[in-house]
Short mmCIF file of C-alpha atoms in Angstrom, two decimals:
data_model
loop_
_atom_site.label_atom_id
_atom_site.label_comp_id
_atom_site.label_asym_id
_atom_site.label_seq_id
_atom_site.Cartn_x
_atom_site.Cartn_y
_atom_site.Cartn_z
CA UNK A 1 -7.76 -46.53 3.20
CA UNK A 2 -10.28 -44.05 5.43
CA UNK A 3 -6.83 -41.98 5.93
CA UNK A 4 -6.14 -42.20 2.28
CA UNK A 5 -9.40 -40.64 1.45
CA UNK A 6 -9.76 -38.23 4.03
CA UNK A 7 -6.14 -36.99 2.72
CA UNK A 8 -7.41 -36.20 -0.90
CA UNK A 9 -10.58 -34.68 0.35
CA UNK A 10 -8.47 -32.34 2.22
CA UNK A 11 -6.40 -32.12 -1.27
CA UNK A 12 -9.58 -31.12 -3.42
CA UNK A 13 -10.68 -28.36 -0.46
CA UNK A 14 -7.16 -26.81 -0.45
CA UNK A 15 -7.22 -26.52 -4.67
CA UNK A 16 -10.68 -25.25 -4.80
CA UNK A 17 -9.88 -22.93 -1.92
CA UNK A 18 -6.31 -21.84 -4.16
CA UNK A 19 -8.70 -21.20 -7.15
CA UNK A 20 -10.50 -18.85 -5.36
CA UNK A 21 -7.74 -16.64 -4.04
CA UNK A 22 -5.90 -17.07 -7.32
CA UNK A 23 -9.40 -15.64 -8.82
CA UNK A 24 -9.79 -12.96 -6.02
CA UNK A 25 -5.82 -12.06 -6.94
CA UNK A 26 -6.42 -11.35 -10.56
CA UNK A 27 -9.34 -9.26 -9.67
CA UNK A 28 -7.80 -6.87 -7.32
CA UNK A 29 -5.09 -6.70 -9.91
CA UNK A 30 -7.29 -5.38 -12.52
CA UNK A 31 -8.77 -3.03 -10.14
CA UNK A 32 -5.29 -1.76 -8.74
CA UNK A 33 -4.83 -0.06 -12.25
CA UNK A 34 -7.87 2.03 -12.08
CA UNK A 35 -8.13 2.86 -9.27
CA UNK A 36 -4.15 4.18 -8.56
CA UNK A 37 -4.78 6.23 -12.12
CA UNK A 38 -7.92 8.17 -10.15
CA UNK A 39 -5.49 9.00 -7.14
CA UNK A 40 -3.01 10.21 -9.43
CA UNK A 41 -5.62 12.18 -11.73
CA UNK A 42 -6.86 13.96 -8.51
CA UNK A 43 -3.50 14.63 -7.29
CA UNK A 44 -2.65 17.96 -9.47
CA UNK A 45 -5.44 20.01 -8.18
CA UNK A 46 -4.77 19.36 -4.70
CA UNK A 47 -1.47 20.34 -5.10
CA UNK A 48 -2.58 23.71 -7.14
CA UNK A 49 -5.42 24.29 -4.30
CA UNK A 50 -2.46 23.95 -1.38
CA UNK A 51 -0.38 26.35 -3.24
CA UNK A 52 -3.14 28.90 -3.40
CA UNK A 53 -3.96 28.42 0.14
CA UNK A 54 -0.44 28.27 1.80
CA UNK A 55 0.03 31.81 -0.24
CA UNK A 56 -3.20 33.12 1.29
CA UNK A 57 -2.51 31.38 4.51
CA UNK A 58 0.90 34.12 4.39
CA UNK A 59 -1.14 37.22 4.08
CA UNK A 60 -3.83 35.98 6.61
CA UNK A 61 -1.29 35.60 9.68
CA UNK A 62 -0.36 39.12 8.78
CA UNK A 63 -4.00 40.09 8.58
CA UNK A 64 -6.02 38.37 11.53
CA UNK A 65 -6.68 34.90 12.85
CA UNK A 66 -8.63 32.92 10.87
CA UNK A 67 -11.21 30.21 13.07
CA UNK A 68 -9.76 27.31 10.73
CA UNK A 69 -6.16 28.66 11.34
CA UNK A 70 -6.63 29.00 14.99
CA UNK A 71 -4.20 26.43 16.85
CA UNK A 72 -5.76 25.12 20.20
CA UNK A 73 -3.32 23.77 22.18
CA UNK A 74 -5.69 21.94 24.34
CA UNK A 75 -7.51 18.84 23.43
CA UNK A 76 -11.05 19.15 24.78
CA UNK A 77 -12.75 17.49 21.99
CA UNK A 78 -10.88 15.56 18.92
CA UNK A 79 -12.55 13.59 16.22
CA UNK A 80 -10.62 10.60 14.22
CA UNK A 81 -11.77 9.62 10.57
CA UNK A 82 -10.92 6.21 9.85
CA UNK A 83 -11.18 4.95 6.47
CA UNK A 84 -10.70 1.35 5.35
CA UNK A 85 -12.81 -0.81 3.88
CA UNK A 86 -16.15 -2.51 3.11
CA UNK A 87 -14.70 -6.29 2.84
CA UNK A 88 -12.05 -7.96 4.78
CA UNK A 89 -9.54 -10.87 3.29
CA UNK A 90 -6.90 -7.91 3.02
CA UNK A 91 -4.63 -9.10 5.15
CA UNK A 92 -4.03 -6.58 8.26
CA UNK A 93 -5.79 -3.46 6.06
CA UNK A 94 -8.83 -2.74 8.34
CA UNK A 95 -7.44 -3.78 11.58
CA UNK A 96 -4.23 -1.17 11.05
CA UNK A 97 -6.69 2.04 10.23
CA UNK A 98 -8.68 0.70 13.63
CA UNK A 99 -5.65 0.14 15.85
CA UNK A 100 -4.44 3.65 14.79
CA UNK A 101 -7.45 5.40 15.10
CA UNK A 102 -8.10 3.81 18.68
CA UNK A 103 -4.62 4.04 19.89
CA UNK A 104 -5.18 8.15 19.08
CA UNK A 105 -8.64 8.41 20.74
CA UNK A 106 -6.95 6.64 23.89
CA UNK A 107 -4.34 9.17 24.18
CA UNK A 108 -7.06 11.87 23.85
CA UNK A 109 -9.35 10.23 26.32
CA UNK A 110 -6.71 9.72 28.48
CA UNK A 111 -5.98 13.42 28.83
CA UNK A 112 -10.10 14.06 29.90
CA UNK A 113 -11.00 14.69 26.08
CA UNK A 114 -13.81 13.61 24.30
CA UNK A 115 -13.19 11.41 21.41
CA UNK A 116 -15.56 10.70 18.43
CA UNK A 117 -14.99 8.87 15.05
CA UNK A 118 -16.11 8.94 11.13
CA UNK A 119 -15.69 5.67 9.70
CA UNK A 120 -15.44 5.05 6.06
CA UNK A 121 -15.92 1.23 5.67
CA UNK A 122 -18.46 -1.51 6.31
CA UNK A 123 -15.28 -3.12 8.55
CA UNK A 124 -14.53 0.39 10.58
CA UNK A 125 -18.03 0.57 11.42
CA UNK A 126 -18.84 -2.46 12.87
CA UNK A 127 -16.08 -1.93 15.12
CA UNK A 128 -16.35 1.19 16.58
CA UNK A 129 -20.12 1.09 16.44
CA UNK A 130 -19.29 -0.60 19.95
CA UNK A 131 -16.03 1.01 20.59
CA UNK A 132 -16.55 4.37 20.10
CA UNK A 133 -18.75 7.25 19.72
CA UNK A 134 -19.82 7.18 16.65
CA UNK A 135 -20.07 11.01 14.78
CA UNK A 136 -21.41 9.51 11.03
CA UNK A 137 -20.62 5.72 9.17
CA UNK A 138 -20.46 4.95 5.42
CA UNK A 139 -20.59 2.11 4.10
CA UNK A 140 -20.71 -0.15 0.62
CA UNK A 141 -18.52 2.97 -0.89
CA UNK A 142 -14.85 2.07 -0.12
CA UNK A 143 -14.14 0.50 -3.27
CA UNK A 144 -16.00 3.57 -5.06
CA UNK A 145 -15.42 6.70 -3.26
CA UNK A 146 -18.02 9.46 -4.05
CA UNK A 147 -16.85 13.63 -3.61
CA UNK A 148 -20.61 13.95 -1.84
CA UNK A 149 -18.70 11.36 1.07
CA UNK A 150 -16.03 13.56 1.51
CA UNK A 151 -18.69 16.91 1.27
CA UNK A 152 -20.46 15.38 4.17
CA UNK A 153 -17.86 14.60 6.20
CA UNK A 154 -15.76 18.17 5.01
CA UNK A 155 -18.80 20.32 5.86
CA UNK A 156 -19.62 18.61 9.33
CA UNK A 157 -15.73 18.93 10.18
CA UNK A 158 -15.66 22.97 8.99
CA UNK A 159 -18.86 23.62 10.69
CA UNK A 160 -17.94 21.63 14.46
CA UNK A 161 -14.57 23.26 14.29
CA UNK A 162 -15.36 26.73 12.90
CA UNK A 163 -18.52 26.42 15.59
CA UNK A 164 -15.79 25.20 18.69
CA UNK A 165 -16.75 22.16 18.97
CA UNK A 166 -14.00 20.23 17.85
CA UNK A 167 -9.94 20.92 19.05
CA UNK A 168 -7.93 18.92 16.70
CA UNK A 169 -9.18 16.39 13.62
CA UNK A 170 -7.27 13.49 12.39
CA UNK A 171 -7.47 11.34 9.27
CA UNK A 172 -6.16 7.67 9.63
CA UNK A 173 -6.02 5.89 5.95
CA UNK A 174 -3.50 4.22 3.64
CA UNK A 175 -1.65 5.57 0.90
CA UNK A 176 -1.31 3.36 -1.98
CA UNK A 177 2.61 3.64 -2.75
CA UNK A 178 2.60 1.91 -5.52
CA UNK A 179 0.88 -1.40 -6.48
CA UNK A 180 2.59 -3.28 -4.05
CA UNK A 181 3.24 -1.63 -1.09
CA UNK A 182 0.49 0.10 1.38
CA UNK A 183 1.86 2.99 4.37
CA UNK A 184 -0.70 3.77 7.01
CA UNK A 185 -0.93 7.60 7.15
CA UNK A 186 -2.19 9.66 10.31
CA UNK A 187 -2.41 13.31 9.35
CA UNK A 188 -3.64 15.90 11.37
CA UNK A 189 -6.59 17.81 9.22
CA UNK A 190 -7.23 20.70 11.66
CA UNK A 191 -5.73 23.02 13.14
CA UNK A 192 -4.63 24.08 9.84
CA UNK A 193 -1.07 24.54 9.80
CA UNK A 194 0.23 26.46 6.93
CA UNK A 195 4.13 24.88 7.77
CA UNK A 196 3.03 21.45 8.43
CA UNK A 197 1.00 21.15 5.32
CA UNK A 198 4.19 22.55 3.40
CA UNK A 199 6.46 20.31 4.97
CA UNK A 200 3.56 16.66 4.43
CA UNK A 201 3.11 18.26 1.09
CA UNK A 202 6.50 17.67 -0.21
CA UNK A 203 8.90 18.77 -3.02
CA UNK A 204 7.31 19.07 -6.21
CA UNK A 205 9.11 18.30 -9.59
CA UNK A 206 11.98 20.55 -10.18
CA UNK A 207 11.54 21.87 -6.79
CA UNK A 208 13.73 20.92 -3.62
CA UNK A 209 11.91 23.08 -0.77
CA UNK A 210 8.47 22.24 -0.87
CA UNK A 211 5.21 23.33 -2.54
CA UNK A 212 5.28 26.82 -5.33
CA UNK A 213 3.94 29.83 -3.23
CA UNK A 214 2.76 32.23 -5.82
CA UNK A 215 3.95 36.00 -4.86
CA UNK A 216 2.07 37.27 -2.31
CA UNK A 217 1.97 40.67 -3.68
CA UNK A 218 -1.55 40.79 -4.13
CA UNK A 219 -4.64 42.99 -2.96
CA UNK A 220 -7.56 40.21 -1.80
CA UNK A 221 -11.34 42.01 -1.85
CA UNK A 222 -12.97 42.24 0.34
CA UNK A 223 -10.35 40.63 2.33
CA UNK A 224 -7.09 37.76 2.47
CA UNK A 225 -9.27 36.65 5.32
CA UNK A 226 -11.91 36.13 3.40
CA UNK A 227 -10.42 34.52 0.73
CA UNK A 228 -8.84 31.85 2.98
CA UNK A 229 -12.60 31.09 4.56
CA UNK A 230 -13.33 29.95 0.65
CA UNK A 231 -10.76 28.09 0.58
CA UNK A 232 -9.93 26.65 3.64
CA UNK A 233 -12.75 24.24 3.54
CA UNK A 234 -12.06 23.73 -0.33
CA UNK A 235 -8.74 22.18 0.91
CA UNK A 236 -10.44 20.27 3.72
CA UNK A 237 -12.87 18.94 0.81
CA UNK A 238 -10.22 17.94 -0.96
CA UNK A 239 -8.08 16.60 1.57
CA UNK A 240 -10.69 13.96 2.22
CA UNK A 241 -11.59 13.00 -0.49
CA UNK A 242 -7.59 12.47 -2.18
CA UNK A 243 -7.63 9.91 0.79
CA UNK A 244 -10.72 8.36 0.11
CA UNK A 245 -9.08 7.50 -2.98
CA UNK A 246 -6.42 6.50 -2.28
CA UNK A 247 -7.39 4.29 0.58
CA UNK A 248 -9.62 2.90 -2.40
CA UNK A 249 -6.34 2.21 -4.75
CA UNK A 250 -4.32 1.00 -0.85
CA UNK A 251 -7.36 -1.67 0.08
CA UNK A 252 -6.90 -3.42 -3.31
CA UNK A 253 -3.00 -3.80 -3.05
CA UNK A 254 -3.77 -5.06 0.21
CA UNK A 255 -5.95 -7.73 -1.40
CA UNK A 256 -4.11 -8.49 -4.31
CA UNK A 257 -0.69 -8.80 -1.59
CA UNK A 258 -2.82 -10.86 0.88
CA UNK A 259 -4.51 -13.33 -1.80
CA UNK A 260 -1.21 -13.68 -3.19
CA UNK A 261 -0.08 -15.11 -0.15
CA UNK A 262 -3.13 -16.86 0.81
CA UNK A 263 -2.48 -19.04 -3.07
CA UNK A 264 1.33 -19.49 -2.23
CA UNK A 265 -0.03 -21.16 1.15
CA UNK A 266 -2.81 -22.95 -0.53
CA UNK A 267 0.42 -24.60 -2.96
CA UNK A 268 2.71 -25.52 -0.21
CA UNK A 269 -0.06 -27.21 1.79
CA UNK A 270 -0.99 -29.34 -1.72
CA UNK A 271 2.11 -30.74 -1.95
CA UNK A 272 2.46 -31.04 1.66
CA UNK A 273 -0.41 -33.66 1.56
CA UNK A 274 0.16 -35.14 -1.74
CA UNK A 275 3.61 -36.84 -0.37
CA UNK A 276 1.79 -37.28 2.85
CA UNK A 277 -0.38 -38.83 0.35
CA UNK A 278 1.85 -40.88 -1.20
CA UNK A 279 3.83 -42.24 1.73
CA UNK A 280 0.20 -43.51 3.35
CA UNK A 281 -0.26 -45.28 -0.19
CA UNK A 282 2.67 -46.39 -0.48
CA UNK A 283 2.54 -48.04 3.15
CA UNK A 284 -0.71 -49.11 2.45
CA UNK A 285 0.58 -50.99 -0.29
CA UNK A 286 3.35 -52.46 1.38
CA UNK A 287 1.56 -53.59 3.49
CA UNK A 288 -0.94 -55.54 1.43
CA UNK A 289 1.86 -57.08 -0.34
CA UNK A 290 3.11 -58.68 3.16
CA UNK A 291 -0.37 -59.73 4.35
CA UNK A 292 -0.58 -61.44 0.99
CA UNK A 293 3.02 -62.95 0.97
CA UNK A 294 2.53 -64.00 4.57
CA UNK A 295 -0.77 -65.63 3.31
CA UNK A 296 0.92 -67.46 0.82
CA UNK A 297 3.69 -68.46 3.03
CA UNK A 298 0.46 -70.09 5.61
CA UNK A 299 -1.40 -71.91 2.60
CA UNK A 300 2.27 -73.74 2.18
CA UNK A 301 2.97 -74.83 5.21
CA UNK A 302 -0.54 -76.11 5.53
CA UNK A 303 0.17 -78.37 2.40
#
């Protein structure tokens, strides 16, 4: 009977255990709404801002070279920022953006670059605080992005690379796809390619070759160059902070996909242990009824 008990004690664990990821499910499903209806609220203006700037961007290579446009073929100094999230039970969420971002820095270091990291992410941070060098951490915001993050992290970026200090800056995050399904994005943020960002930027509705360049056939004052500077780190800005978002909208699909699975588990196992359950009772039982018809049998042959 000890086995019989220690069976439905493991019963009662595995329910209350379901009820919590069934709970933690419906939560992240709630949240999934909002927070994939702010990605796709932000999403018109950065596509407006990278139309102005690829038009610019045109005039500019005509013009000069512009410090933000300026391709350096050499890696001396390269800066990753990772952005997951401030909880874990997400399934592989946080340890994706960290493989990614490490498996870059390794290539980097292994060329004789420097590498450094931003994390966005209670999880990121605590890994790489010991990893990594670590260039600035947030934390308790991933669920909640805030555009004074992404100013922070936009103006250090503009500054180091404007200043020479950085050679090439990559952003490693998650795109929500939908509400189901999570892709792990690694973008290169700077050097600014005007053909690459037209090309990751994508047909737009009625369109089949990328983003709308306005005309070009326009005099900038005081300068095209000029203009880009404004709006080169504009774009960086809001770069950043569309992937804030949207690892924000990715981390609760994750979640919601991982809880999910962790409540389909928790089910099987139940029913796993209830027949295990029943077989031990029903051996128990057997075997009650033979030591008692066995007793029987003794008391008559005594008599």
């Amino acid at each position: 009977m000890a086995n019989l008990r220690d069976i439905r004690k493991r019963i009662s664990s595995v329910q209350s255990t379901k009820q919590i990821t069934r709970t933690m499910e419906m939560v992240s499903t709630a949240k999934i709404r909002r927070a994939l209806d702010r990605s796709v609220q932000s999403e018109p203006y950065k596509a407006a801002l990278t139309d102005v700037m690829l038009t610019v961007a045109q005039d500019v290579q005509a013009a000069g070279d512009n410090p933000m446009l300026k391709r350096r073929e050499a890696v001396r100094n390269g800066l990753v920022i990772a952005i997951a999230s401030d909880r874990g039970l997400a399934g592989g969420f946080n340890v994706g953006v960290e493989r990614a971002a490490e498996r870059i820095m390794g290539e980097w270091e292994r060329a004789g670059a420097k590498a450094q990291v931003i994390t966005c992410g209670r999880k990121p941070s605590e890994y790489f605080r010991s990893h990594a060098a670590l260039a600035m951490h947030f934390e308790g915001t991933s669920a909640d992005p805030s555009l004074e993050e992404a100013r922070m992290i936009s103006s250090y970026v503009c500054r180091a690379y404007a200043a020479g200090e950085l050679d090439r800056v990559v952003v490693v995050y998650h795109h929500a796809k939908n509400r189901v399904d999570q892709e792990l994005r690694c973008e290169t943020l700077l050097p600014l390619d005007p053909n690459a960002v037209a090309m990751a930027h994508g047909p737009r509705k009625n369109e089949s070759e990328g983003p709308v360049r306005v005309s070009s056939a326009f005099k900038f004052v005081p300068s095209a160059e000029r203009v880009l500077g404004e709006l080169v780190p504009s774009y960086i800005l809001t770069v950043i902070h569309q992937a804030l978002i949207d690892s924000a909208a990715a981390e609760q699909g994750a979640r919601r996909k991982a809880m999910h699975s962790a409540t389909e588990n928790a089910t099987a196992i139940v029913a796993t242990l209830t027949r295990t359950y029943n077989r031990v009772r029903q051996a128990s039982i057997t075997t009650e009824i033979n030591e008692i018809v066995g007793g029987a049998s003794a008391l008559e042959e005594q008599q």
